[in-house]
mmCIF file of C-alpha atoms in Angstrom:
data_model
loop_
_atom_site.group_PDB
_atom_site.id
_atom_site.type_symbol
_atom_site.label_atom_id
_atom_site.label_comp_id
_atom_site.label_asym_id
_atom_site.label_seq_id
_atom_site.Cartn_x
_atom_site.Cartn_y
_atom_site.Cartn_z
ATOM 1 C CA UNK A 1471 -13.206 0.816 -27.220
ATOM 2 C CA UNK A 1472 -9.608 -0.764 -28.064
ATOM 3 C CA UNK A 1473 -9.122 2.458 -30.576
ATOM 4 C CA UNK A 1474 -9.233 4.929 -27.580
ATOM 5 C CA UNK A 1475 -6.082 7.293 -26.974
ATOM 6 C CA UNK A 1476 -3.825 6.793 -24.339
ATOM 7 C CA UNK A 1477 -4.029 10.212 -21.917
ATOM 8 C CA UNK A 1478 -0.893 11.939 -22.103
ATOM 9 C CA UNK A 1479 0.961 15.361 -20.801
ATOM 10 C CA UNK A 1480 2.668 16.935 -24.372
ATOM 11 C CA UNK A 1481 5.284 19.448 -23.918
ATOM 12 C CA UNK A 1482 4.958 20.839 -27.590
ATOM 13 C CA UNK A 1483 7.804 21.714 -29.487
ATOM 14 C CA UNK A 1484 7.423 22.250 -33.216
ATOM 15 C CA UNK A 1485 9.952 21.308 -35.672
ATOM 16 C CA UNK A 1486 11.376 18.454 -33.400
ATOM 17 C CA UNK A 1487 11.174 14.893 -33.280
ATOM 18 C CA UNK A 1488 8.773 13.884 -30.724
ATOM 19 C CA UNK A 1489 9.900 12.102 -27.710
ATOM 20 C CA UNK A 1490 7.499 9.630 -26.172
ATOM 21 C CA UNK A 1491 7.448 8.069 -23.121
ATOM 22 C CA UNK A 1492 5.844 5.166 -21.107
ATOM 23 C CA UNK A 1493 6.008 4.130 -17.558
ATOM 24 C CA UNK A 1494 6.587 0.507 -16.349
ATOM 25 C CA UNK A 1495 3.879 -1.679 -14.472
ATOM 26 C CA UNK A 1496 2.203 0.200 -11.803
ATOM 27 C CA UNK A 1497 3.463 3.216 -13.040
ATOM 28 C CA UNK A 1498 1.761 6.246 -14.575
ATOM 29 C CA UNK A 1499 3.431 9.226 -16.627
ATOM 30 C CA UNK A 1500 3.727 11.575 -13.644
ATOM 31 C CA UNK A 1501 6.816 9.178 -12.451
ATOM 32 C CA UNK A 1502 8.668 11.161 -15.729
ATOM 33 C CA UNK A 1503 7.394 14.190 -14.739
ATOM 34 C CA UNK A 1504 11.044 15.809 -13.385
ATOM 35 C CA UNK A 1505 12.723 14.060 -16.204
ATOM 36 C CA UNK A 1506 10.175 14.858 -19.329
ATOM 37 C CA UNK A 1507 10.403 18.412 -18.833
ATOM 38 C CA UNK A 1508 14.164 18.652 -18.918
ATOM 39 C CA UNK A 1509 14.050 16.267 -21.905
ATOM 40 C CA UNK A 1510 11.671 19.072 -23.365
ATOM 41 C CA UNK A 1511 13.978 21.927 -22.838
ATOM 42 C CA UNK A 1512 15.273 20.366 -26.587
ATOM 43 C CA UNK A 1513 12.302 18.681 -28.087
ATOM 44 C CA UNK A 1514 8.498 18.174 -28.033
ATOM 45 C CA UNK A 1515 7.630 15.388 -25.426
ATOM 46 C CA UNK A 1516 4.858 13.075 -24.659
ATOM 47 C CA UNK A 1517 4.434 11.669 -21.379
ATOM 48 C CA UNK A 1518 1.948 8.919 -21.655
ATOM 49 C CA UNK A 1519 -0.322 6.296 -19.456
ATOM 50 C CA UNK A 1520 -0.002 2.952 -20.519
ATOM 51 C CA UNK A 1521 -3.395 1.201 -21.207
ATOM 52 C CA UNK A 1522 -4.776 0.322 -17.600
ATOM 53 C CA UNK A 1523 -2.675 2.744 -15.681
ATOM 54 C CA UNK A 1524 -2.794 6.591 -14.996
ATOM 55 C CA UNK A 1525 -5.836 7.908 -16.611
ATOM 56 C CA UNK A 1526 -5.611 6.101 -19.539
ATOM 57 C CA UNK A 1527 -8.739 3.467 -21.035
ATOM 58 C CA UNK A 1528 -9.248 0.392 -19.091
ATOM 59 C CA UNK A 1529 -9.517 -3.166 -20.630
ATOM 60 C CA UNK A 1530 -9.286 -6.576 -20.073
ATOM 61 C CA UNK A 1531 -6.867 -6.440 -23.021
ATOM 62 C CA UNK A 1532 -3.363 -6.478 -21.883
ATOM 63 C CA UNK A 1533 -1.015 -7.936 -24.113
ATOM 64 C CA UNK A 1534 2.572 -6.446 -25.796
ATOM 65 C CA UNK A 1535 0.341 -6.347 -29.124
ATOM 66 C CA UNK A 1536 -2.824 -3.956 -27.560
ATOM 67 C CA UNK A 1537 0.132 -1.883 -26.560
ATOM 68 C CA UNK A 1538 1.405 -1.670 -29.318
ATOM 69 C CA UNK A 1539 -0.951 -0.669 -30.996
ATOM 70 C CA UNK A 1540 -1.998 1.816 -28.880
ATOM 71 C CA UNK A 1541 1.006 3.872 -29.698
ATOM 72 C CA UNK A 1542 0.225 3.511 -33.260
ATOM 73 C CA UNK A 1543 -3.130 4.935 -32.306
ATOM 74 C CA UNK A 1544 -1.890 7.680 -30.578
ATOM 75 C CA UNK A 1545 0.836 8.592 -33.267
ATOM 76 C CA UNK A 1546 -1.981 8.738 -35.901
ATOM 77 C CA UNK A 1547 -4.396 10.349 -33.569
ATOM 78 C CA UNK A 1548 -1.385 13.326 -33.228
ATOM 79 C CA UNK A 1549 -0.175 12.757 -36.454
ATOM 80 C CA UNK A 1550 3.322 11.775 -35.425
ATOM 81 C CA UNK A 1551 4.946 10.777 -38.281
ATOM 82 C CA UNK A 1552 8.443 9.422 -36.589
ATOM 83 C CA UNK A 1553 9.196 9.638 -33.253
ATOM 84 C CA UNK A 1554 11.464 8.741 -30.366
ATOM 85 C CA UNK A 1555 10.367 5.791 -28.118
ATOM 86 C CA UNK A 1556 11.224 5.697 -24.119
ATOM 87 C CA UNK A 1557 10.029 2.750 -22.391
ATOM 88 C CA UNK A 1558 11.019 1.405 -18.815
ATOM 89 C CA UNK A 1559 10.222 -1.860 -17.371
ATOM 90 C CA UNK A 1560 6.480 -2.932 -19.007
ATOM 91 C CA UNK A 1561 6.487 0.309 -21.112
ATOM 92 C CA UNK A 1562 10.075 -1.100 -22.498
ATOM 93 C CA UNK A 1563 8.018 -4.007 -23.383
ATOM 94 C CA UNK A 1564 5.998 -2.236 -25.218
ATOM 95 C CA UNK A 1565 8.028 0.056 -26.990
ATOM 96 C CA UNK A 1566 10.345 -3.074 -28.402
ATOM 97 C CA UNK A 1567 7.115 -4.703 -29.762
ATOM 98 C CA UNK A 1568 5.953 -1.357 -31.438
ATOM 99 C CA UNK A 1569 9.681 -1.345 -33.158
ATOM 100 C CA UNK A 1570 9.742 -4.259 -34.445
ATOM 101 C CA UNK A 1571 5.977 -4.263 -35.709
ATOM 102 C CA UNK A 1572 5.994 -0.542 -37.149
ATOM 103 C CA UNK A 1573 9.968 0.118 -37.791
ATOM 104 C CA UNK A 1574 9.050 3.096 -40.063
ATOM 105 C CA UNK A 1575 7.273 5.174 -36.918
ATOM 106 C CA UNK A 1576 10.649 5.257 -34.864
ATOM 107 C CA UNK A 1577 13.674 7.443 -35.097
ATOM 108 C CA UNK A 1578 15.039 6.192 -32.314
ATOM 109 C CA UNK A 1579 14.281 3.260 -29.301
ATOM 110 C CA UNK A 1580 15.471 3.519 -25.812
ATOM 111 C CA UNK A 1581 14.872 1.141 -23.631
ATOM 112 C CA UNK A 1582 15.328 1.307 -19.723
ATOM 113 C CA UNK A 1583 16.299 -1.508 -17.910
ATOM 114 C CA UNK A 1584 14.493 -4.334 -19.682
ATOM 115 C CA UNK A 1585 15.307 -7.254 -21.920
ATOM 116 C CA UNK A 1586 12.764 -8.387 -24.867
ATOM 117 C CA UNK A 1587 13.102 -12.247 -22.824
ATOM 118 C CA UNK A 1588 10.324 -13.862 -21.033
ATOM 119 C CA UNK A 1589 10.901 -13.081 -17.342
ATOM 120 C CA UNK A 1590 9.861 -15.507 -14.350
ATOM 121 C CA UNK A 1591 6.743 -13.726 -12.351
ATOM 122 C CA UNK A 1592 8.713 -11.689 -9.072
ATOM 123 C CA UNK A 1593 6.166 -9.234 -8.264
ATOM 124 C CA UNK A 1594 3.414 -11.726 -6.729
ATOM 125 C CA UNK A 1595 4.037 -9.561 -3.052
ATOM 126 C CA UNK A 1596 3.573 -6.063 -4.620
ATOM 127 C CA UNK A 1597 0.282 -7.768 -6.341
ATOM 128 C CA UNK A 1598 -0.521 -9.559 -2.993
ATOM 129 C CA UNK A 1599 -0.715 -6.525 -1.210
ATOM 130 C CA UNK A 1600 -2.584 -4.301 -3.705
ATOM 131 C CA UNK A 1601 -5.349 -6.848 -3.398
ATOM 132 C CA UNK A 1602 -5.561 -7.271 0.140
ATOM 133 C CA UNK A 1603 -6.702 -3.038 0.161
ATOM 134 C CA UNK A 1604 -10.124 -3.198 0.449
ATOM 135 C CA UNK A 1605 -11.555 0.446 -0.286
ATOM 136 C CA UNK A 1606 -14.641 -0.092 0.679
ATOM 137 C CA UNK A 1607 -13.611 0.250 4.672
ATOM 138 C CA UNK A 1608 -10.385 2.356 4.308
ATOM 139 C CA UNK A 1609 -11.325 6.418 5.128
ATOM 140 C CA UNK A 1610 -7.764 7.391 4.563
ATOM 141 C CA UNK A 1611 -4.625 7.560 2.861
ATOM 142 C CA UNK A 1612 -3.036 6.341 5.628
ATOM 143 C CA UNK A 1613 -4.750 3.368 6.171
ATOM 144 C CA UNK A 1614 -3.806 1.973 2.426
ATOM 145 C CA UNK A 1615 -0.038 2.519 3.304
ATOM 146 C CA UNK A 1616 -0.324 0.675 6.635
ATOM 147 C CA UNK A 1617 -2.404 -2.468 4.278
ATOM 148 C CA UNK A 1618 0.506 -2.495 1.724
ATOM 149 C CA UNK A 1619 2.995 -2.033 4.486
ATOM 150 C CA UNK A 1620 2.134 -5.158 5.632
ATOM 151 C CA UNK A 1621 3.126 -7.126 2.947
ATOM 152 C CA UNK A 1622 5.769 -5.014 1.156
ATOM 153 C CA UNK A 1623 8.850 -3.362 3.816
ATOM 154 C CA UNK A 1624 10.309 -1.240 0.884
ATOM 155 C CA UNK A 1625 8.807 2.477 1.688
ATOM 156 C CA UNK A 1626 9.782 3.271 -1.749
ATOM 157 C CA UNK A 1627 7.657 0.635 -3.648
ATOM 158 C CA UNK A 1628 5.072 1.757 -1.452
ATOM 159 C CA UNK A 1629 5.308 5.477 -1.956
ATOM 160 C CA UNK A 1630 5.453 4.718 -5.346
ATOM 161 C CA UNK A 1631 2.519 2.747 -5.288
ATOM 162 C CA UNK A 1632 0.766 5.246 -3.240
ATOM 163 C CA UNK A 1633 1.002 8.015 -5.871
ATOM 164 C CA UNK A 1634 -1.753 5.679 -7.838
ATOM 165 C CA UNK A 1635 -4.245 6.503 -4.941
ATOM 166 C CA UNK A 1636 -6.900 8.539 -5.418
ATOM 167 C CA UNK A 1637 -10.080 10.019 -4.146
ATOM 168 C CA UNK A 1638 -13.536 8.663 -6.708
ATOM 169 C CA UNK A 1639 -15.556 11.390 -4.219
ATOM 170 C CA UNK A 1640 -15.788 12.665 -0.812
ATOM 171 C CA UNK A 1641 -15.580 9.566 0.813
ATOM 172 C CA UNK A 1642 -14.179 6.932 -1.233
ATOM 173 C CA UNK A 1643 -10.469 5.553 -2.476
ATOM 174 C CA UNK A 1644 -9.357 3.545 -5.497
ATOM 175 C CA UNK A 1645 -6.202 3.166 -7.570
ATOM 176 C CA UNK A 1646 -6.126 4.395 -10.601
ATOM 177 C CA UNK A 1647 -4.711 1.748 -12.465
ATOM 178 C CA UNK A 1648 -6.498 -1.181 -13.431
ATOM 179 C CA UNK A 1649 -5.747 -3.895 -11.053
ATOM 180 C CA UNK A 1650 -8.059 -6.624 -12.105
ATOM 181 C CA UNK A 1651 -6.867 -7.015 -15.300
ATOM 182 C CA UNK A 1652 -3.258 -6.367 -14.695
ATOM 183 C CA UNK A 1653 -3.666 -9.168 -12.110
ATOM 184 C CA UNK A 1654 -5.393 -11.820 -14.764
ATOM 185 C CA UNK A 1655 -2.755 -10.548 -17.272
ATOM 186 C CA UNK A 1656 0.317 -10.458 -15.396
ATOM 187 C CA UNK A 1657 1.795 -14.305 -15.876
ATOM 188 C CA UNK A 1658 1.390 -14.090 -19.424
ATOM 189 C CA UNK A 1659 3.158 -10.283 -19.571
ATOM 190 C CA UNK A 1660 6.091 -10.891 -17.641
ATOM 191 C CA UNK A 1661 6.380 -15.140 -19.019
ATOM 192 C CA UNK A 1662 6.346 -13.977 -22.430
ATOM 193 C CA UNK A 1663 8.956 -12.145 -24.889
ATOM 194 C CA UNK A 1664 8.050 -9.579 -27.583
ATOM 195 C CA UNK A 1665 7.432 -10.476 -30.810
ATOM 196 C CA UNK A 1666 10.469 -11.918 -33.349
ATOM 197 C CA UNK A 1667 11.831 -9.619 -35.342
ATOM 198 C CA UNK A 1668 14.236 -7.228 -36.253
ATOM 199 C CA UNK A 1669 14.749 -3.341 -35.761
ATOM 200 C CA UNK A 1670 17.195 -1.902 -37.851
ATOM 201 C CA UNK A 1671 17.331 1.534 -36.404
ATOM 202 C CA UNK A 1672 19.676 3.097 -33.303
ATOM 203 C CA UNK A 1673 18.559 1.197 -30.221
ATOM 204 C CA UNK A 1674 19.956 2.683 -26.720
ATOM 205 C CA UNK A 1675 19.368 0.058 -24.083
ATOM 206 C CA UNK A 1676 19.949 1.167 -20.372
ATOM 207 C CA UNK A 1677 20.698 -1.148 -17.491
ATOM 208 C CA UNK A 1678 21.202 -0.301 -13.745
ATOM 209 C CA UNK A 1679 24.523 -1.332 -11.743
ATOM 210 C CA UNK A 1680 22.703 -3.102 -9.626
ATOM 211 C CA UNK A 1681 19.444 -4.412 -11.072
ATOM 212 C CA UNK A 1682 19.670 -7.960 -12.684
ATOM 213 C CA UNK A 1683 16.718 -7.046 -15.353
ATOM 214 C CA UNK A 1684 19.636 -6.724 -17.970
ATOM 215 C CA UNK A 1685 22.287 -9.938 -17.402
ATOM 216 C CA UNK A 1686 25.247 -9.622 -19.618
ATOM 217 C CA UNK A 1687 24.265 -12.992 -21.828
ATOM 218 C CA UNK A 1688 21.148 -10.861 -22.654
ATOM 219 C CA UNK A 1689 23.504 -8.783 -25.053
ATOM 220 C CA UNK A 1690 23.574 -11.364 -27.601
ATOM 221 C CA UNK A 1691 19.816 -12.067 -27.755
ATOM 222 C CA UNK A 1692 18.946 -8.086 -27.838
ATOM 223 C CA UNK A 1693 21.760 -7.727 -30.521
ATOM 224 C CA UNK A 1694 19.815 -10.225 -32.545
ATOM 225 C CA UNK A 1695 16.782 -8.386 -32.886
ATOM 226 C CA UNK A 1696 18.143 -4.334 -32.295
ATOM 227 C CA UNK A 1697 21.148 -5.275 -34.079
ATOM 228 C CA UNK A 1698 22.289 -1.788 -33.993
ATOM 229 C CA UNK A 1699 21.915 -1.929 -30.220
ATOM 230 C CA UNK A 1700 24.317 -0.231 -27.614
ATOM 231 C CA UNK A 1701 24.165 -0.623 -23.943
ATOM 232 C CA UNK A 1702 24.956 1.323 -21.339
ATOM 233 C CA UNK A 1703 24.985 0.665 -17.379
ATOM 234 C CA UNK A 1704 23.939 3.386 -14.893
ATOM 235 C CA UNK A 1705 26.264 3.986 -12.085
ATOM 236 C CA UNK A 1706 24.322 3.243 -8.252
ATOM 237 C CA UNK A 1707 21.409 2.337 -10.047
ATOM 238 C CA UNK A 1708 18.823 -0.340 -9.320
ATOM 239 C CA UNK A 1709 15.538 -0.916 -11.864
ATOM 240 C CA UNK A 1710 13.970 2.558 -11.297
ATOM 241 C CA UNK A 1711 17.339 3.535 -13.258
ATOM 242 C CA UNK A 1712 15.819 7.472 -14.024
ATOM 243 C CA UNK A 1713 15.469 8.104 -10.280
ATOM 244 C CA UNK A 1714 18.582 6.122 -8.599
ATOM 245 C CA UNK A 1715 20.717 8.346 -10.976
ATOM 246 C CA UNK A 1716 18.937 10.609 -13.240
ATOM 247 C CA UNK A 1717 22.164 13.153 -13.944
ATOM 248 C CA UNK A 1718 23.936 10.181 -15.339
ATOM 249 C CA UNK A 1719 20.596 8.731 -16.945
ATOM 250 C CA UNK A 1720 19.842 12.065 -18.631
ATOM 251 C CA UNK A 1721 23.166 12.431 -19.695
ATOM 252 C CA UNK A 1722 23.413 8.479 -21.366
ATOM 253 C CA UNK A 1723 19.685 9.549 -23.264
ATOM 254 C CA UNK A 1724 20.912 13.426 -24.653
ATOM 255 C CA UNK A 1725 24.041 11.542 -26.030
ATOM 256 C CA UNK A 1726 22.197 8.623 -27.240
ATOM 257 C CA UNK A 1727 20.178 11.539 -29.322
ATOM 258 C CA UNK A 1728 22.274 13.672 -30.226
ATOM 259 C CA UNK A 1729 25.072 11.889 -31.852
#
């Protein structure tokens, strides 16, 4: 089961290096969906479900390792020989451990508004009201945005939550993502940092304005292990950095590339 491929939407563009990128917790690849295709308009791209989100494989694995591995799995499953990492939030996670552990499968690393640190837990709300839906008396849509509306007063979380409902037939609702085990994993995600270790390749690291995901002490500790790191901060941008500002955030990524 833990050799599965993660789902994905490929824009293919031969004689490129592919792009790949992953979505943060809660998340699922359609969130890039505006974004991948302009990135596309230059090179092949992969837009791809983390484990336990989107329509990728559920387990009650969920660790910056599995992840990792799981692009490895889905590089040698396409044959990708090097490729561009993208990873926001969770998926930035993820992308830092696969850098350090497989150096020789990345061109390039981006990382969007994450830090490889141990972070204290901060979305017990968001998780609070995810498991106080209870599908089994809920006919509509509706009805699960009035549930998480109750514990969360940030319509955008919860429209971005809400894009994870789905119908399992005519009568029924779930998320797609995998909320038990993101739930029993979630302390040990978000309390613990990648991996030691050192990736010698270009390493873009993006921070919003206004998010505090990226402090300015974390510089030294990222330069340690990406030490050929550069950071840049997104104008009127909070933690969802691509969609607060995604002229300036497309902009920072083509240069990042293309220099």
């Amino acid at each position: 089961m833990e050799n599965q491929i993660l789902h994905s939407k490929i824009y293919e563009k031969p004689e490129t290096t592919p792009m790949l990128i992953f979505h943060g917790l809660f998340g699922m690849l359609d969130n890039w969906g505006t974004l991948g295709k302009k990135f596309a308009e230059d090179r092949e791209v992969h837009l791809i479900d983390l484990r336990n989100h989107g329509r990728s494989f559920h387990s009650d694995i969920m660790d910056y390792t599995s992840m990792s591995d799981d692009i490895v799995n889905y590089c040698n499953h396409y044959q990708l020989q090097k490729v561009i990492l993208l990873g926001h939030s969770l998926g930035g996670k993820a992308v830092m451990e696969c850098s350090i552990k497989h150096p020789s499968l990345v061109d390039k690393l981006i990382v969007v508004d994450m830090a490889p640190k141990a972070y204290p837990p901060h979305h017990q709300a968001v998780i609070k009201a995810l498991q106080s839906v209870d599908f089994s008396r809920i006919n509509d849509r509706k009805e699960v945005e009035e549930a998480l509306s109750a514990y969360i007063q940030e319509p955008g979380i919860i429209q971005f939550l809400m894009k994870n409902v789905y119908r399992t037939d005519k009568e029924h609702f779930d998320f797609r993502f995998n909320l038990k085990s993101l739930t029993d994993n979630y302390t040990q995600l978000i309390n613990k940092p990648i991996s030691f270790g050192i990736y010698k390749g270009p390493a873009l690291f993006i921070a919003g304005e206004n998010s505090n995901y990226i402090l300015k002490q974390d510089e030294f500790y990222i330069r340690q292990q990406f030490p050929k790191e550069k950071l840049e901060v997104i104008p009127k941008a909070s933690h969802w950095v691509q969609a607060d500002n995604p002229v300036a955030f497309y902009d920072a990524v083509n240069h990042f590339l293309n220099v």
